Every structure is written in C-alpha cells, then in structure tokens.
Amino acid sequence: MIKLLNLVARHGQVALVIGLVAGLVLQDLAAALKPWLPQMVAGLLCLNSFRIGARRALGGLRDGISSLKAVLVLQMLLPLSAVLLFQALGVATTPIAVALVLMLAAPALTGSPNLTQLLGHAPDPAFRLLILGTTLMPLTVVPIFLLSPNLGSLWEVIQASIRLTATIALAAGLGFACRHLLAPDLSERAGRAVDGLTILALAVIVIGLMAALGPALFTAPMEVAKWLSVVFAANFGLQYLTLRGLVWRGHRDIAAPTAIVAGNRNFALFLIALPASTTDPLLIFLGCYQLPMYLTPVLMRRFYESALKPQA
C-alpha cells in the first residue's frame, strides 16, 4: 500500500487531472459525492495537519506579521478595491462582479498546501495562511458586505465562517495530535505515502465539486465558456501578479505559497452561507473554478520555475 501511495505522490498532477475528467464524465458519482464534501474537506485538512505537524505549522509564528499582512491584502484590500471598481462601473450587481468579489473575500482553499507541494515548494506558509485567513474571515468580510448589501446577509456569512473556523480547528487539532502520538518522527517514505493519500483525497473531492458543471456543459455550453474565461483569468492572473510582486519586493521564500493562495480560494463557503437567490447564478462559476485550481500544478509549473529561477 505504501508503495502504491508513493507512486501516486510522484504522479500527483496526473491524479488531479483524472479527478477533473471523472467529475465531468461520471455525473452520477459526482452527485453522490457532493453531500459528503464537508466531511471530505475536513478529512483533507486533517491529513495536511498530520503531514506538516504542529511543530512546523506553529513554528512559523515568528512570521505572523507577514502572514497577517498577506491575509489583510488578499481578503480585505483586494475585494474592497473590486467592490469600489465595480460600483464605479455600474456593474456591481452582475453575477460576474458578485462572483469575483466573493472569491476575493474568501480564505485560502483547503487544498492550497497540497497544490503548493505539488509545485515543489514547502506547504507550511500556505497552511498558515489557510488557518489565519479562515480565523480572521468573520472580521475581514465585514467592510466588504457593508459596502455591498446586494451580496446577502453579513450575519449569515459571519456565522458560516465561525462554523468553518471551528471545523478547521478540530480537524487540524486531530491531525496534530495523531502526528504527535503515532508518528512524531515521520520517515521520508511514510511522508510521501501521506502525500499520496492527500492527493487521492483531492482527486475524489474534485469529483463532487464538479457536480454542477457536467450537466451545464450540455445544457448551456456558451455560459460555461464565459465563466471559464473569467475563472482562468482571475485565478491565474492573481497568481501571476502576486508572485511577480513578491519576487520584486524580495520575498522569494513565500512568493509561491502566497501566490497559490491568492488565486485559489474557498469560494464554496459562501454557497452555504448566502441565500439561494444570490448563489444559484454562481453554481456554474464554482464548477468552472475547479479547473484552474486543479490544473495549477500542470499549467503554472513552468511559470513558477521561471519566475523563481536562481539568479546568476
């Protein structure tokens, strides 16, 4: 089994692509997995916590100020800027504007440490941004929703983000405890096996997340094409600008994890917090958003390698 999981870890990009294809083709399986997404995401976080360990995850607290700055820029400054821009253009209530503002206001994707690791970088900074961003979300969303009453109920979002924070605390705590009790000195081979298991979990999760997109490809292909252009531009554009900006400012050590978090957010949080009248038009956005997320290790690898190439 360990040998098989190590094989999956070595070919993680292929496993994610297979998951995407399965989510589009196996629509019955996607529909069956969809109700279990919260539990699967919590399990993925537990695996990440087990793999990284409390010592590494919490050992970066000395970098807390830089992580806090990153969260405030990504989750508050960027969405506020987007709100003001869309209001000035008179398009603040359009589905695309609402989707982009909510995406920018969301914390890091639960799988962002895994995407970071697949690109060959340490997952610890992405994990810290995930924990800190989710914890601070009840505060960072306040000014955004006050400026955009059309987004929905601020109280509902705060309640949902608090529930998410509690879930993450429990899942992460369980992972840290299991690592401390069962494998305080995790070998490299066993660690790679855990990596393979997390990649399998990601591949299964994406099948459920694609439940809304498969049928839409046949019923509204032009609508899907429109949303695909939006999500690829938003996701990859944010990664590009964030990485270039951090490298230019001399923060090469955290550039890749922060850029991956910038483009890959837990947008699905708002779908469980806001009324259906707000979220129904955004379901295709959620399905399309999975494509740049899970294709990041494939399509963005050369960009990250080139941008972070050691200078002669």
CSV table of C-alpha atoms in Angstrom, one decimal, residues 132-295:
chain,number,residue,atom,x,y,z
A,132,LEU,CA,-5.1,32.6,9.8
A,133,GLY,CA,-7.3,33.6,6.9
A,134,THR,CA,-10.1,31.4,7.9
A,135,THR,CA,-9.8,32.6,11.6
A,136,LEU,CA,-9.9,36.2,10.6
A,137,MET,CA,-12.7,35.9,8.0
A,138,PRO,CA,-15.5,36.9,10.4
A,139,LEU,CA,-13.7,40.3,10.6
A,140,THR,CA,-12.4,40.7,7.1
A,141,VAL,CA,-15.8,40.2,5.4
A,142,VAL,CA,-17.5,43.0,7.5
A,143,PRO,CA,-16.4,46.1,5.4
A,144,ILE,CA,-17.0,44.2,2.1
A,145,PHE,CA,-20.6,43.3,3.0
A,146,LEU,CA,-21.3,46.7,4.4
A,147,LEU,CA,-20.3,48.3,1.1
A,148,SER,CA,-22.2,45.7,-0.9
A,149,PRO,CA,-25.6,45.0,0.6
A,150,ASN,CA,-26.6,43.2,-2.6
A,151,LEU,CA,-24.2,40.3,-1.7
A,152,GLY,CA,-26.6,39.0,1.0
A,153,SER,CA,-26.7,38.7,4.8
A,154,LEU,CA,-23.5,39.7,6.6
A,155,TRP,CA,-24.6,37.8,9.7
A,156,GLU,CA,-25.2,34.6,7.8
A,157,VAL,CA,-21.7,34.8,6.4
A,158,ILE,CA,-20.1,35.5,9.8
A,159,GLN,CA,-22.0,32.5,11.3
A,160,ALA,CA,-20.8,30.3,8.5
A,161,SER,CA,-17.2,31.5,8.8
A,162,ILE,CA,-17.2,30.8,12.5
A,163,ARG,CA,-18.5,27.3,11.9
A,164,LEU,CA,-15.8,26.8,9.3
A,165,THR,CA,-13.1,28.1,11.8
A,166,ALA,CA,-14.3,25.7,14.4
A,167,THR,CA,-14.3,22.8,11.9
A,168,ILE,CA,-10.8,23.6,10.8
A,169,ALA,CA,-9.6,23.9,14.4
A,170,LEU,CA,-11.0,20.5,15.2
A,171,ALA,CA,-9.6,18.8,12.1
A,172,ALA,CA,-6.2,20.4,12.4
A,173,GLY,CA,-6.0,19.6,16.1
A,174,LEU,CA,-6.9,16.0,15.4
A,175,GLY,CA,-4.2,15.8,12.8
A,176,PHE,CA,-1.6,17.4,15.0
A,177,ALA,CA,-2.5,15.0,17.9
A,178,CYS,CA,-2.3,11.9,15.7
A,179,ARG,CA,1.1,13.0,14.4
A,180,HIS,CA,2.4,13.6,17.9
A,181,LEU,CA,1.1,10.3,19.3
A,182,LEU,CA,1.5,8.0,16.3
A,183,ALA,CA,4.4,9.3,14.2
A,184,PRO,CA,6.4,12.1,15.9
A,185,ASP,CA,9.4,11.3,13.6
A,186,LEU,CA,7.7,10.6,10.3
A,187,SER,CA,10.1,8.9,7.8
A,188,GLU,CA,10.5,10.3,4.3
A,189,ARG,CA,8.9,7.2,2.8
A,190,ALA,CA,5.9,7.4,5.1
A,191,GLY,CA,5.6,11.1,4.5
A,192,ARG,CA,5.4,10.5,0.8
A,193,ALA,CA,2.7,7.9,1.4
A,194,VAL,CA,0.7,10.5,3.3
A,195,ASP,CA,1.3,12.9,0.3
A,196,GLY,CA,-0.1,10.2,-2.0
A,197,LEU,CA,-3.2,9.8,0.3
A,198,THR,CA,-3.9,13.6,0.3
A,199,ILE,CA,-3.6,13.7,-3.5
A,200,LEU,CA,-6.2,10.8,-3.7
A,201,ALA,CA,-8.4,12.8,-1.4
A,202,LEU,CA,-8.1,15.9,-3.6
A,203,ALA,CA,-8.9,13.8,-6.7
A,204,VAL,CA,-12.1,12.4,-5.0
A,205,ILE,CA,-13.2,15.8,-3.7
A,206,VAL,CA,-13.0,17.5,-7.1
A,207,ILE,CA,-15.4,14.9,-8.5
A,208,GLY,CA,-18.0,16.1,-6.1
A,209,LEU,CA,-17.2,19.8,-6.7
A,210,MET,CA,-17.8,19.2,-10.4
A,211,ALA,CA,-21.4,18.1,-9.9
A,212,ALA,CA,-22.9,21.3,-11.3
A,213,LEU,CA,-20.6,21.7,-14.2
A,214,GLY,CA,-21.0,18.4,-16.0
A,215,PRO,CA,-24.7,18.9,-16.8
A,216,ALA,CA,-24.2,22.6,-17.7
A,217,LEU,CA,-21.7,21.6,-20.4
A,218,PHE,CA,-24.6,20.1,-22.3
A,219,THR,CA,-27.4,22.5,-21.4
A,220,ALA,CA,-25.5,25.8,-21.5
A,221,PRO,CA,-22.1,25.4,-23.2
A,222,MET,CA,-21.8,29.1,-24.1
A,223,GLU,CA,-22.5,30.1,-20.5
A,224,VAL,CA,-19.8,27.6,-19.3
A,225,ALA,CA,-17.3,29.1,-21.8
A,226,LYS,CA,-18.0,32.6,-20.5
A,227,TRP,CA,-17.4,31.5,-16.9
A,228,LEU,CA,-14.3,29.5,-17.8
A,229,SER,CA,-12.7,32.6,-19.3
A,230,VAL,CA,-13.5,34.6,-16.2
A,231,VAL,CA,-12.2,32.0,-13.7
A,232,PHE,CA,-9.0,31.3,-15.6
A,233,ALA,CA,-8.2,35.0,-15.9
A,234,ALA,CA,-9.0,35.6,-12.3
A,235,ASN,CA,-7.1,32.6,-10.8
A,236,PHE,CA,-4.0,32.6,-13.0
A,237,GLY,CA,-4.0,36.4,-13.1
A,238,LEU,CA,-3.9,36.7,-9.3
A,239,GLN,CA,-1.2,34.1,-9.1
A,240,TYR,CA,0.9,35.9,-11.7
A,241,LEU,CA,0.6,39.3,-10.2
A,242,THR,CA,1.2,38.1,-6.6
A,243,LEU,CA,4.2,36.1,-7.5
A,244,ARG,CA,5.8,38.9,-9.6
A,245,GLY,CA,5.1,41.4,-6.9
A,246,LEU,CA,6.6,39.4,-4.0
A,247,VAL,CA,9.7,38.5,-6.0
A,248,TRP,CA,10.1,42.1,-7.0
A,249,ARG,CA,9.9,43.1,-3.3
A,250,GLY,CA,12.5,40.4,-2.3
A,251,HIS,CA,10.1,37.9,-0.7
A,252,ARG,CA,11.1,34.9,-2.8
A,253,ASP,CA,10.8,32.4,0.1
A,254,ILE,CA,7.0,33.0,0.5
A,255,ALA,CA,6.2,34.0,-3.1
A,256,ALA,CA,5.0,30.7,-4.4
A,257,PRO,CA,2.7,29.7,-1.5
A,258,THR,CA,1.2,33.2,-1.2
A,259,ALA,CA,0.6,33.4,-5.0
A,260,ILE,CA,-1.2,30.0,-5.0
A,261,VAL,CA,-3.4,31.1,-2.1
A,262,ALA,CA,-4.1,34.4,-3.9
A,263,GLY,CA,-5.6,32.6,-6.8
A,264,ASN,CA,-7.2,29.6,-5.1
A,265,ARG,CA,-9.9,30.5,-2.5
A,266,ASN,CA,-12.6,28.7,-0.6
A,267,PHE,CA,-15.4,30.3,-2.6
A,268,ALA,CA,-17.8,27.4,-1.7
A,269,LEU,CA,-18.1,28.8,1.8
A,270,PHE,CA,-20.4,31.5,0.5
A,271,LEU,CA,-22.7,29.0,-1.2
A,272,ILE,CA,-23.7,27.5,2.2
A,273,ALA,CA,-23.9,30.9,3.9
A,274,LEU,CA,-25.9,33.1,1.4
A,275,PRO,CA,-29.5,32.7,0.2
A,276,ALA,CA,-30.2,30.7,-3.0
A,277,SER,CA,-31.2,33.9,-4.8
A,278,THR,CA,-27.7,35.1,-4.6
A,279,THR,CA,-25.8,31.8,-5.1
A,280,ASP,CA,-27.8,30.0,-7.7
A,281,PRO,CA,-26.4,32.0,-10.6
A,282,LEU,CA,-22.9,31.3,-9.2
A,283,LEU,CA,-23.1,27.5,-9.2
A,284,ILE,CA,-21.5,27.2,-12.7
A,285,PHE,CA,-18.8,29.6,-11.5
A,286,LEU,CA,-18.0,27.2,-8.7
A,287,GLY,CA,-17.8,24.2,-11.1
A,288,CYS,CA,-15.6,26.2,-13.6
A,289,TYR,CA,-13.4,27.5,-10.8
A,290,GLN,CA,-12.2,23.9,-10.0
A,291,LEU,CA,-10.5,23.7,-13.4
A,292,PRO,CA,-7.8,26.4,-12.9
A,293,MET,CA,-7.5,25.2,-9.2
A,294,TYR,CA,-6.7,21.7,-10.0
A,295,LEU,CA,-4.7,22.5,-13.2
